[in-house]
């Protein structure tokens, strides 16, 4: 339950909903959302014929734009931010910022893809254009919610200054597929929980999560179909290794990040660890529909090792906040960096589950 506002100091007013202050972007870390770019020529040259019928059907779904009129703010937002206590405001604004940055990252990638491949691969370009539309809508809605707290992200500044990570197309497929599918399970889990516990609905934005997550699901289905149109991405020994790597990277990053900001989930009446275990299990199961292997997340060592990552991350954070000189901080952090590398390696080397065994009805 969210503590009454009278039990915590009032949050500092940095702006107003009508004139929000521009928030400084957070420092880039391994846990913050990344911006991506790729080989546009390789994307344009892709042959979609192996799965063109399914991709055309998904594009037709995008054209219908089911959520065209969904993200419309109403009177329930008026004054909602003022009802939150200082700590809840802090963790909720952090959630909004991370989510907005992530959605905006997707918009930039999809928009640039649609622009750069339009002449050579029009079906693929149209799908990316529709997804860019959805991601822009999400990012704008989140940024407007931040304005309720007197803050806003300068998305143009982020575009110009954020470091971009270059991925080969197949890596873009793995990363964005998992991002979209895990986003679906994250949003729908929160929505269903708050349906049962409306007293924990701290802000009206959660009323939009059911329709919102359907956008995420459709985007994930698109990348599923695209990988099937490029069968080398999901067939063979190398593909199995990369699928394992991206599943582990996405699951470990989410778990460490969410446990570190567990106060946000507590404000919603959720336990961060229990919530993440549910989302990981569901995303792992969903991924078996396209990935040749998935992780054995039920293995007793899986979460034991994730917890060691959590402990190492907390130690790294303490070192950063210690105020010690940079060389001293680096020495203090070294064993925890090594520890994280060891734990990730041992997690990666755990025997995976072949998807045809995990989900035979789907395969």
Short mmCIF file of C-alpha atoms in Angstrom, two decimals:
data_model
loop_
_atom_site.label_atom_id
_atom_site.label_comp_id
_atom_site.label_asym_id
_atom_site.label_seq_id
_atom_site.Cartn_x
_atom_site.Cartn_y
_atom_site.Cartn_z
CA UNK A 1 0.00 0.00 0.00
CA UNK A 2 1.29 3.47 -0.84
CA UNK A 3 2.11 5.40 2.36
CA UNK A 4 0.03 8.51 3.00
CA UNK A 5 1.59 11.67 1.65
CA UNK A 6 1.73 13.12 5.15
CA UNK A 7 4.36 10.55 6.16
CA UNK A 8 6.98 11.85 3.69
CA UNK A 9 8.29 15.29 2.72
CA UNK A 10 6.65 16.98 -0.21
CA UNK A 11 8.45 16.41 -3.52
CA UNK A 12 10.25 19.49 -4.80
CA UNK A 13 8.40 21.35 -7.52
CA UNK A 14 10.65 21.55 -10.55
CA UNK A 15 8.03 22.76 -13.02
CA UNK A 16 4.33 22.60 -13.80
CA UNK A 17 2.24 20.42 -16.14
CA UNK A 18 1.85 23.42 -18.44
CA UNK A 19 5.53 24.42 -18.27
CA UNK A 20 7.51 21.30 -17.34
CA UNK A 21 11.22 21.48 -16.65
CA UNK A 22 13.47 19.54 -19.03
CA UNK A 23 14.91 16.59 -17.18
CA UNK A 24 18.61 15.84 -17.54
CA UNK A 25 19.04 12.40 -19.16
CA UNK A 26 20.21 9.64 -16.86
CA UNK A 27 23.77 8.40 -17.16
CA UNK A 28 24.09 5.48 -19.58
CA UNK A 29 24.69 2.15 -17.84
CA UNK A 30 24.22 -1.48 -18.81
CA UNK A 31 20.71 -1.25 -17.31
CA UNK A 32 19.46 1.84 -19.17
CA UNK A 33 17.58 1.61 -22.50
CA UNK A 34 19.81 1.68 -25.57
CA UNK A 35 19.43 3.25 -29.01
CA UNK A 36 20.17 0.99 -31.97
CA UNK A 37 21.16 1.25 -35.61
CA UNK A 38 21.82 -1.48 -38.16
CA UNK A 39 22.87 -2.40 -41.71
CA UNK A 40 20.08 -0.79 -43.73
CA UNK A 41 21.28 -2.23 -47.05
CA UNK A 42 21.10 -5.76 -45.66
CA UNK A 43 17.59 -5.07 -44.38
CA UNK A 44 16.49 -3.72 -47.74
CA UNK A 45 17.85 -6.78 -49.55
CA UNK A 46 15.95 -9.32 -47.43
CA UNK A 47 13.82 -11.83 -49.31
CA UNK A 48 10.45 -12.07 -47.56
CA UNK A 49 8.99 -14.74 -49.85
CA UNK A 50 9.49 -17.65 -47.39
CA UNK A 51 6.88 -16.05 -45.09
CA UNK A 52 5.41 -13.21 -47.15
CA UNK A 53 1.77 -14.24 -46.60
CA UNK A 54 2.05 -13.98 -42.81
CA UNK A 55 3.94 -10.70 -43.01
CA UNK A 56 1.29 -9.21 -45.30
CA UNK A 57 -1.43 -10.33 -42.86
CA UNK A 58 0.40 -8.68 -39.96
CA UNK A 59 0.84 -5.49 -42.02
CA UNK A 60 -2.91 -5.46 -42.62
CA UNK A 61 -3.40 -5.61 -38.84
CA UNK A 62 -1.07 -2.63 -38.48
CA UNK A 63 -3.05 -0.68 -41.08
CA UNK A 64 -6.23 -1.01 -39.01
CA UNK A 65 -4.52 0.92 -36.17
CA UNK A 66 -6.78 -0.40 -33.43
CA UNK A 67 -5.42 2.06 -30.86
CA UNK A 68 -5.79 5.20 -32.99
CA UNK A 69 -8.22 6.72 -30.47
CA UNK A 70 -7.05 4.91 -27.35
CA UNK A 71 -4.31 7.15 -25.96
CA UNK A 72 -6.48 10.15 -25.12
CA UNK A 73 -6.03 11.78 -21.74
CA UNK A 74 -9.11 12.68 -19.74
CA UNK A 75 -10.09 14.29 -16.46
CA UNK A 76 -8.79 11.46 -14.32
CA UNK A 77 -5.23 12.77 -14.85
CA UNK A 78 -6.02 16.16 -13.31
CA UNK A 79 -4.40 16.37 -9.89
CA UNK A 80 -3.45 12.67 -9.84
CA UNK A 81 0.25 13.44 -9.48
CA UNK A 82 -0.37 15.56 -6.37
CA UNK A 83 -1.81 12.55 -4.52
CA UNK A 84 1.50 10.67 -4.48
CA UNK A 85 3.97 10.92 -1.64
CA UNK A 86 7.57 11.97 -2.22
CA UNK A 87 9.12 8.50 -2.57
CA UNK A 88 6.35 7.14 -4.79
CA UNK A 89 6.65 10.19 -7.05
CA UNK A 90 10.39 9.60 -7.36
CA UNK A 91 10.20 5.93 -8.34
CA UNK A 92 7.20 6.49 -10.62
CA UNK A 93 8.92 9.31 -12.52
CA UNK A 94 11.94 7.01 -12.91
CA UNK A 95 9.64 4.34 -14.36
CA UNK A 96 8.09 6.86 -16.77
CA UNK A 97 11.51 8.08 -17.90
CA UNK A 98 12.89 4.58 -18.52
CA UNK A 99 9.73 3.54 -20.35
CA UNK A 100 9.58 6.70 -22.45
CA UNK A 101 13.24 6.36 -23.45
CA UNK A 102 12.71 2.73 -24.42
CA UNK A 103 9.63 3.49 -26.53
CA UNK A 104 11.37 6.44 -28.18
CA UNK A 105 14.35 4.23 -28.98
CA UNK A 106 12.02 1.87 -30.82
CA UNK A 107 10.44 4.77 -32.69
CA UNK A 108 13.81 6.05 -33.93
CA UNK A 109 14.95 2.63 -35.13
CA UNK A 110 11.68 1.72 -36.85
CA UNK A 111 11.28 5.17 -38.43
CA UNK A 112 14.79 5.15 -39.86
CA UNK A 113 14.33 1.61 -41.17
CA UNK A 114 11.07 2.54 -42.88
CA UNK A 115 12.71 5.57 -44.51
CA UNK A 116 15.91 3.85 -45.64
CA UNK A 117 14.39 0.69 -47.17
CA UNK A 118 11.17 2.12 -48.61
CA UNK A 119 12.19 1.93 -52.27
CA UNK A 120 13.73 -1.56 -52.18
CA UNK A 121 11.52 -3.41 -49.71
CA UNK A 122 8.13 -1.65 -49.49
CA UNK A 123 6.29 -4.28 -47.42
CA UNK A 124 8.97 -4.35 -44.75
CA UNK A 125 9.20 -0.55 -44.82
CA UNK A 126 5.44 -0.20 -44.31
CA UNK A 127 5.47 -2.54 -41.32
CA UNK A 128 8.28 -0.55 -39.71
CA UNK A 129 6.43 2.72 -40.39
CA UNK A 130 3.33 1.45 -38.59
CA UNK A 131 5.39 0.27 -35.63
CA UNK A 132 7.17 3.64 -35.50
CA UNK A 133 3.71 5.27 -35.32
CA UNK A 134 2.79 3.10 -32.33
CA UNK A 135 6.07 3.69 -30.49
CA UNK A 136 5.85 7.47 -31.03
CA UNK A 137 2.34 7.41 -29.62
CA UNK A 138 3.51 5.50 -26.54
CA UNK A 139 6.53 7.75 -25.98
CA UNK A 140 4.44 10.89 -26.29
CA UNK A 141 1.85 9.57 -23.85
CA UNK A 142 4.54 8.70 -21.31
CA UNK A 143 6.26 12.07 -21.73
CA UNK A 144 2.95 13.84 -21.17
CA UNK A 145 2.51 11.85 -17.96
CA UNK A 146 5.95 13.05 -16.86
CA UNK A 147 4.72 16.61 -17.40
CA UNK A 148 2.09 15.97 -14.72
CA UNK A 149 5.07 15.82 -12.35
CA UNK A 150 6.62 19.02 -13.72
CA UNK A 151 9.24 17.22 -15.83
CA UNK A 152 9.68 16.23 -19.44
CA UNK A 153 12.32 14.55 -21.58
CA UNK A 154 13.91 16.50 -24.41
CA UNK A 155 13.48 13.77 -27.03
CA UNK A 156 15.23 15.83 -29.70
CA UNK A 157 18.28 16.17 -27.45
CA UNK A 158 18.26 12.42 -26.80
CA UNK A 159 18.15 11.78 -30.55
CA UNK A 160 21.25 13.88 -31.14
CA UNK A 161 23.36 12.94 -28.12
CA UNK A 162 22.53 9.35 -27.16
CA UNK A 163 25.13 6.74 -28.09
CA UNK A 164 23.87 4.33 -30.75
CA UNK A 165 24.71 0.61 -30.67
CA UNK A 166 25.20 -0.98 -34.11
CA UNK A 167 23.67 -4.45 -34.42
CA UNK A 168 23.53 -6.76 -37.40
CA UNK A 169 19.93 -7.26 -38.59
CA UNK A 170 19.60 -10.70 -36.99
CA UNK A 171 20.65 -9.25 -33.63
CA UNK A 172 18.07 -6.48 -34.06
CA UNK A 173 15.47 -9.22 -34.63
CA UNK A 174 16.39 -11.10 -31.45
CA UNK A 175 16.61 -7.98 -29.28
CA UNK A 176 13.46 -6.26 -30.52
CA UNK A 177 11.39 -9.44 -30.57
CA UNK A 178 12.23 -10.05 -26.92
CA UNK A 179 11.76 -6.37 -26.03
CA UNK A 180 8.26 -6.35 -27.54
CA UNK A 181 7.19 -9.69 -26.09
CA UNK A 182 8.56 -9.01 -22.62
CA UNK A 183 6.87 -5.61 -22.80
CA UNK A 184 3.57 -7.34 -23.48
CA UNK A 185 3.91 -9.62 -20.46
CA UNK A 186 5.08 -6.77 -18.22
CA UNK A 187 2.15 -4.52 -19.10
CA UNK A 188 -0.54 -7.18 -19.03
CA UNK A 189 0.69 -8.54 -15.68
CA UNK A 190 0.47 -5.07 -14.10
CA UNK A 191 -2.91 -4.42 -15.68
CA UNK A 192 -4.42 -7.69 -14.43
CA UNK A 193 -2.98 -7.18 -10.96
CA UNK A 194 -4.46 -3.69 -10.70
CA UNK A 195 -7.82 -4.96 -11.96
CA UNK A 196 -7.91 -7.17 -8.87
CA UNK A 197 -6.39 -4.50 -6.58
CA UNK A 198 -7.70 -1.10 -7.74
CA UNK A 199 -6.58 0.46 -4.47
CA UNK A 200 -2.97 0.10 -5.72
CA UNK A 201 -3.58 1.97 -8.98
CA UNK A 202 -1.41 4.95 -8.13
CA UNK A 203 -1.85 6.77 -11.47
CA UNK A 204 -4.41 6.62 -14.30
CA UNK A 205 -1.85 5.68 -16.95
CA UNK A 206 -2.28 2.04 -15.90
CA UNK A 207 -5.85 2.10 -17.25
CA UNK A 208 -4.32 2.17 -20.74
CA UNK A 209 -2.06 -0.86 -20.32
CA UNK A 210 -4.43 -3.52 -21.70
CA UNK A 211 -4.68 -1.95 -25.17
CA UNK A 212 -1.09 -0.75 -24.96
CA UNK A 213 0.29 -4.25 -24.51
CA UNK A 214 -1.58 -5.42 -27.60
CA UNK A 215 0.60 -3.07 -29.66
CA UNK A 216 3.64 -4.72 -28.08
CA UNK A 217 2.26 -8.16 -28.87
CA UNK A 218 1.61 -7.32 -32.53
CA UNK A 219 5.12 -5.92 -32.87
CA UNK A 220 6.54 -9.12 -31.42
CA UNK A 221 4.45 -11.19 -33.83
CA UNK A 222 5.92 -9.18 -36.70
CA UNK A 223 9.49 -10.02 -35.67
CA UNK A 224 8.44 -13.66 -35.17
CA UNK A 225 7.20 -13.72 -38.78
CA UNK A 226 10.29 -11.86 -40.02
CA UNK A 227 12.66 -14.36 -38.43
CA UNK A 228 10.71 -17.19 -40.04
CA UNK A 229 11.16 -15.41 -43.37
CA UNK A 230 14.93 -15.46 -42.66
CA UNK A 231 15.23 -19.06 -41.42
CA UNK A 232 18.99 -18.88 -40.79
CA UNK A 233 18.24 -16.62 -37.82
CA UNK A 234 16.46 -19.45 -35.99
CA UNK A 235 18.11 -22.57 -37.40
CA UNK A 236 21.43 -24.21 -36.72
CA UNK A 237 23.98 -24.31 -33.94
CA UNK A 238 24.99 -20.63 -34.13
CA UNK A 239 21.36 -19.47 -34.01
CA UNK A 240 20.79 -21.55 -30.88
CA UNK A 241 23.74 -19.87 -29.18
CA UNK A 242 22.58 -16.38 -30.08
CA UNK A 243 19.00 -17.06 -28.96
CA UNK A 244 20.30 -18.25 -25.59
CA UNK A 245 22.52 -15.20 -25.29
CA UNK A 246 19.76 -12.68 -25.98
CA UNK A 247 17.25 -14.44 -23.73
CA UNK A 248 19.76 -14.38 -20.89
CA UNK A 249 20.82 -10.78 -21.50
CA UNK A 250 17.21 -9.54 -21.53
CA UNK A 251 16.10 -11.57 -18.51
CA UNK A 252 19.16 -10.74 -16.39
CA UNK A 253 18.99 -7.02 -17.20
CA UNK A 254 15.29 -6.83 -16.33
CA UNK A 255 15.70 -8.78 -13.09
CA UNK A 256 18.64 -6.75 -11.80
CA UNK A 257 17.00 -3.44 -12.77
CA UNK A 258 13.60 -4.28 -11.29
CA UNK A 259 14.97 -5.55 -7.99
CA UNK A 260 17.07 -2.38 -7.73
CA UNK A 261 13.89 -0.28 -8.06
CA UNK A 262 11.62 -2.63 -6.13
CA UNK A 263 9.97 0.35 -4.40
CA UNK A 264 8.06 1.09 -7.60
CA UNK A 265 6.53 -2.38 -7.62
CA UNK A 266 5.83 -2.21 -3.90
CA UNK A 267 3.84 0.99 -4.56
CA UNK A 268 1.66 -1.10 -6.92
CA UNK A 269 1.27 -3.87 -4.35
CA UNK A 270 3.67 -6.18 -6.21
CA UNK A 271 6.81 -8.01 -5.18
CA UNK A 272 9.47 -7.25 -7.83
CA UNK A 273 11.00 -10.72 -7.71
CA UNK A 274 7.70 -12.57 -7.95
CA UNK A 275 6.56 -10.27 -10.76
CA UNK A 276 9.78 -10.76 -12.73
CA UNK A 277 9.68 -14.53 -12.34
CA UNK A 278 6.19 -14.57 -13.83
CA UNK A 279 7.19 -12.28 -16.73
CA UNK A 280 10.36 -14.29 -17.42
CA UNK A 281 8.47 -17.60 -17.43
CA UNK A 282 5.81 -16.28 -19.81
CA UNK A 283 8.31 -14.62 -22.16
CA UNK A 284 10.45 -17.77 -22.19
CA UNK A 285 7.40 -19.86 -23.09
CA UNK A 286 6.32 -17.41 -25.80
CA UNK A 287 9.82 -17.35 -27.29
CA UNK A 288 9.64 -21.10 -27.89
CA UNK A 289 7.24 -20.34 -30.74
CA UNK A 290 10.13 -19.02 -32.85
CA UNK A 291 13.46 -19.57 -31.05
CA UNK A 292 14.94 -23.08 -31.46
CA UNK A 293 15.88 -23.20 -27.76
CA UNK A 294 14.83 -21.36 -24.61
CA UNK A 295 16.31 -21.14 -21.12
CA UNK A 296 15.68 -23.54 -18.28
CA UNK A 297 14.33 -20.85 -15.96
CA UNK A 298 12.94 -23.50 -13.60
CA UNK A 299 16.43 -24.80 -12.80
CA UNK A 300 17.16 -24.12 -9.10
CA UNK A 301 20.43 -22.37 -9.95
CA UNK A 302 18.88 -19.90 -12.38
CA UNK A 303 17.55 -17.40 -9.85
CA UNK A 304 20.34 -18.12 -7.37
CA UNK A 305 22.77 -16.78 -9.94
CA UNK A 306 20.53 -13.84 -10.83
CA UNK A 307 20.50 -12.93 -7.14
CA UNK A 308 24.29 -12.88 -7.15
CA UNK A 309 24.09 -10.42 -10.06
CA UNK A 310 21.75 -8.30 -7.94
CA UNK A 311 24.25 -8.33 -5.06
CA UNK A 312 27.15 -7.41 -7.34
CA UNK A 313 25.14 -4.62 -8.93
CA UNK A 314 24.31 -3.19 -5.50
CA UNK A 315 28.02 -3.26 -4.61
CA UNK A 316 28.90 -1.50 -7.87
CA UNK A 317 26.32 1.17 -7.11
CA UNK A 318 27.72 1.69 -3.60
CA UNK A 319 31.20 2.10 -5.07
CA UNK A 320 29.94 4.72 -7.52
CA UNK A 321 28.27 6.66 -4.71
CA UNK A 322 31.21 6.41 -2.30
CA UNK A 323 32.86 9.63 -3.42
CA UNK A 324 36.26 7.92 -3.59
CA UNK A 325 38.74 8.85 -6.34
CA UNK A 326 38.11 7.14 -9.68
CA UNK A 327 41.07 4.69 -9.44
CA UNK A 328 39.92 3.59 -5.98
CA UNK A 329 36.34 3.12 -7.21
CA UNK A 330 37.60 1.05 -10.13
CA UNK A 331 39.58 -1.22 -7.81
CA UNK A 332 36.57 -1.67 -5.56
CA UNK A 333 34.36 -2.48 -8.54
CA UNK A 334 36.74 -4.91 -10.25
CA UNK A 335 35.84 -8.04 -8.24
CA UNK A 336 32.12 -7.37 -8.77
CA UNK A 337 32.59 -6.92 -12.54
CA UNK A 338 34.47 -10.21 -12.60
CA UNK A 339 31.79 -11.80 -10.45
CA UNK A 340 29.09 -10.67 -12.87
CA UNK A 341 31.04 -12.12 -15.79
CA UNK A 342 31.40 -15.46 -14.01
CA UNK A 343 27.71 -15.64 -13.13
CA UNK A 344 26.60 -14.73 -16.66
CA UNK A 345 28.94 -17.35 -18.11
CA UNK A 346 27.60 -20.03 -15.78
CA UNK A 347 24.02 -19.05 -16.60
CA UNK A 348 24.79 -19.19 -20.33
CA UNK A 349 26.36 -22.64 -19.99
CA UNK A 350 23.29 -24.11 -18.27
CA UNK A 351 21.65 -26.64 -20.58
CA UNK A 352 18.81 -25.00 -22.54
CA UNK A 353 15.47 -26.55 -23.43
CA UNK A 354 14.75 -27.45 -27.05
CA UNK A 355 11.61 -25.62 -28.08
CA UNK A 356 9.92 -28.61 -29.68
CA UNK A 357 10.02 -30.31 -26.27
CA UNK A 358 9.00 -27.16 -24.43
CA UNK A 359 6.01 -26.33 -26.62
CA UNK A 360 5.26 -29.28 -28.92
CA UNK A 361 1.70 -28.13 -29.71
CA UNK A 362 2.96 -24.85 -31.13
CA UNK A 363 5.95 -26.31 -32.96
#
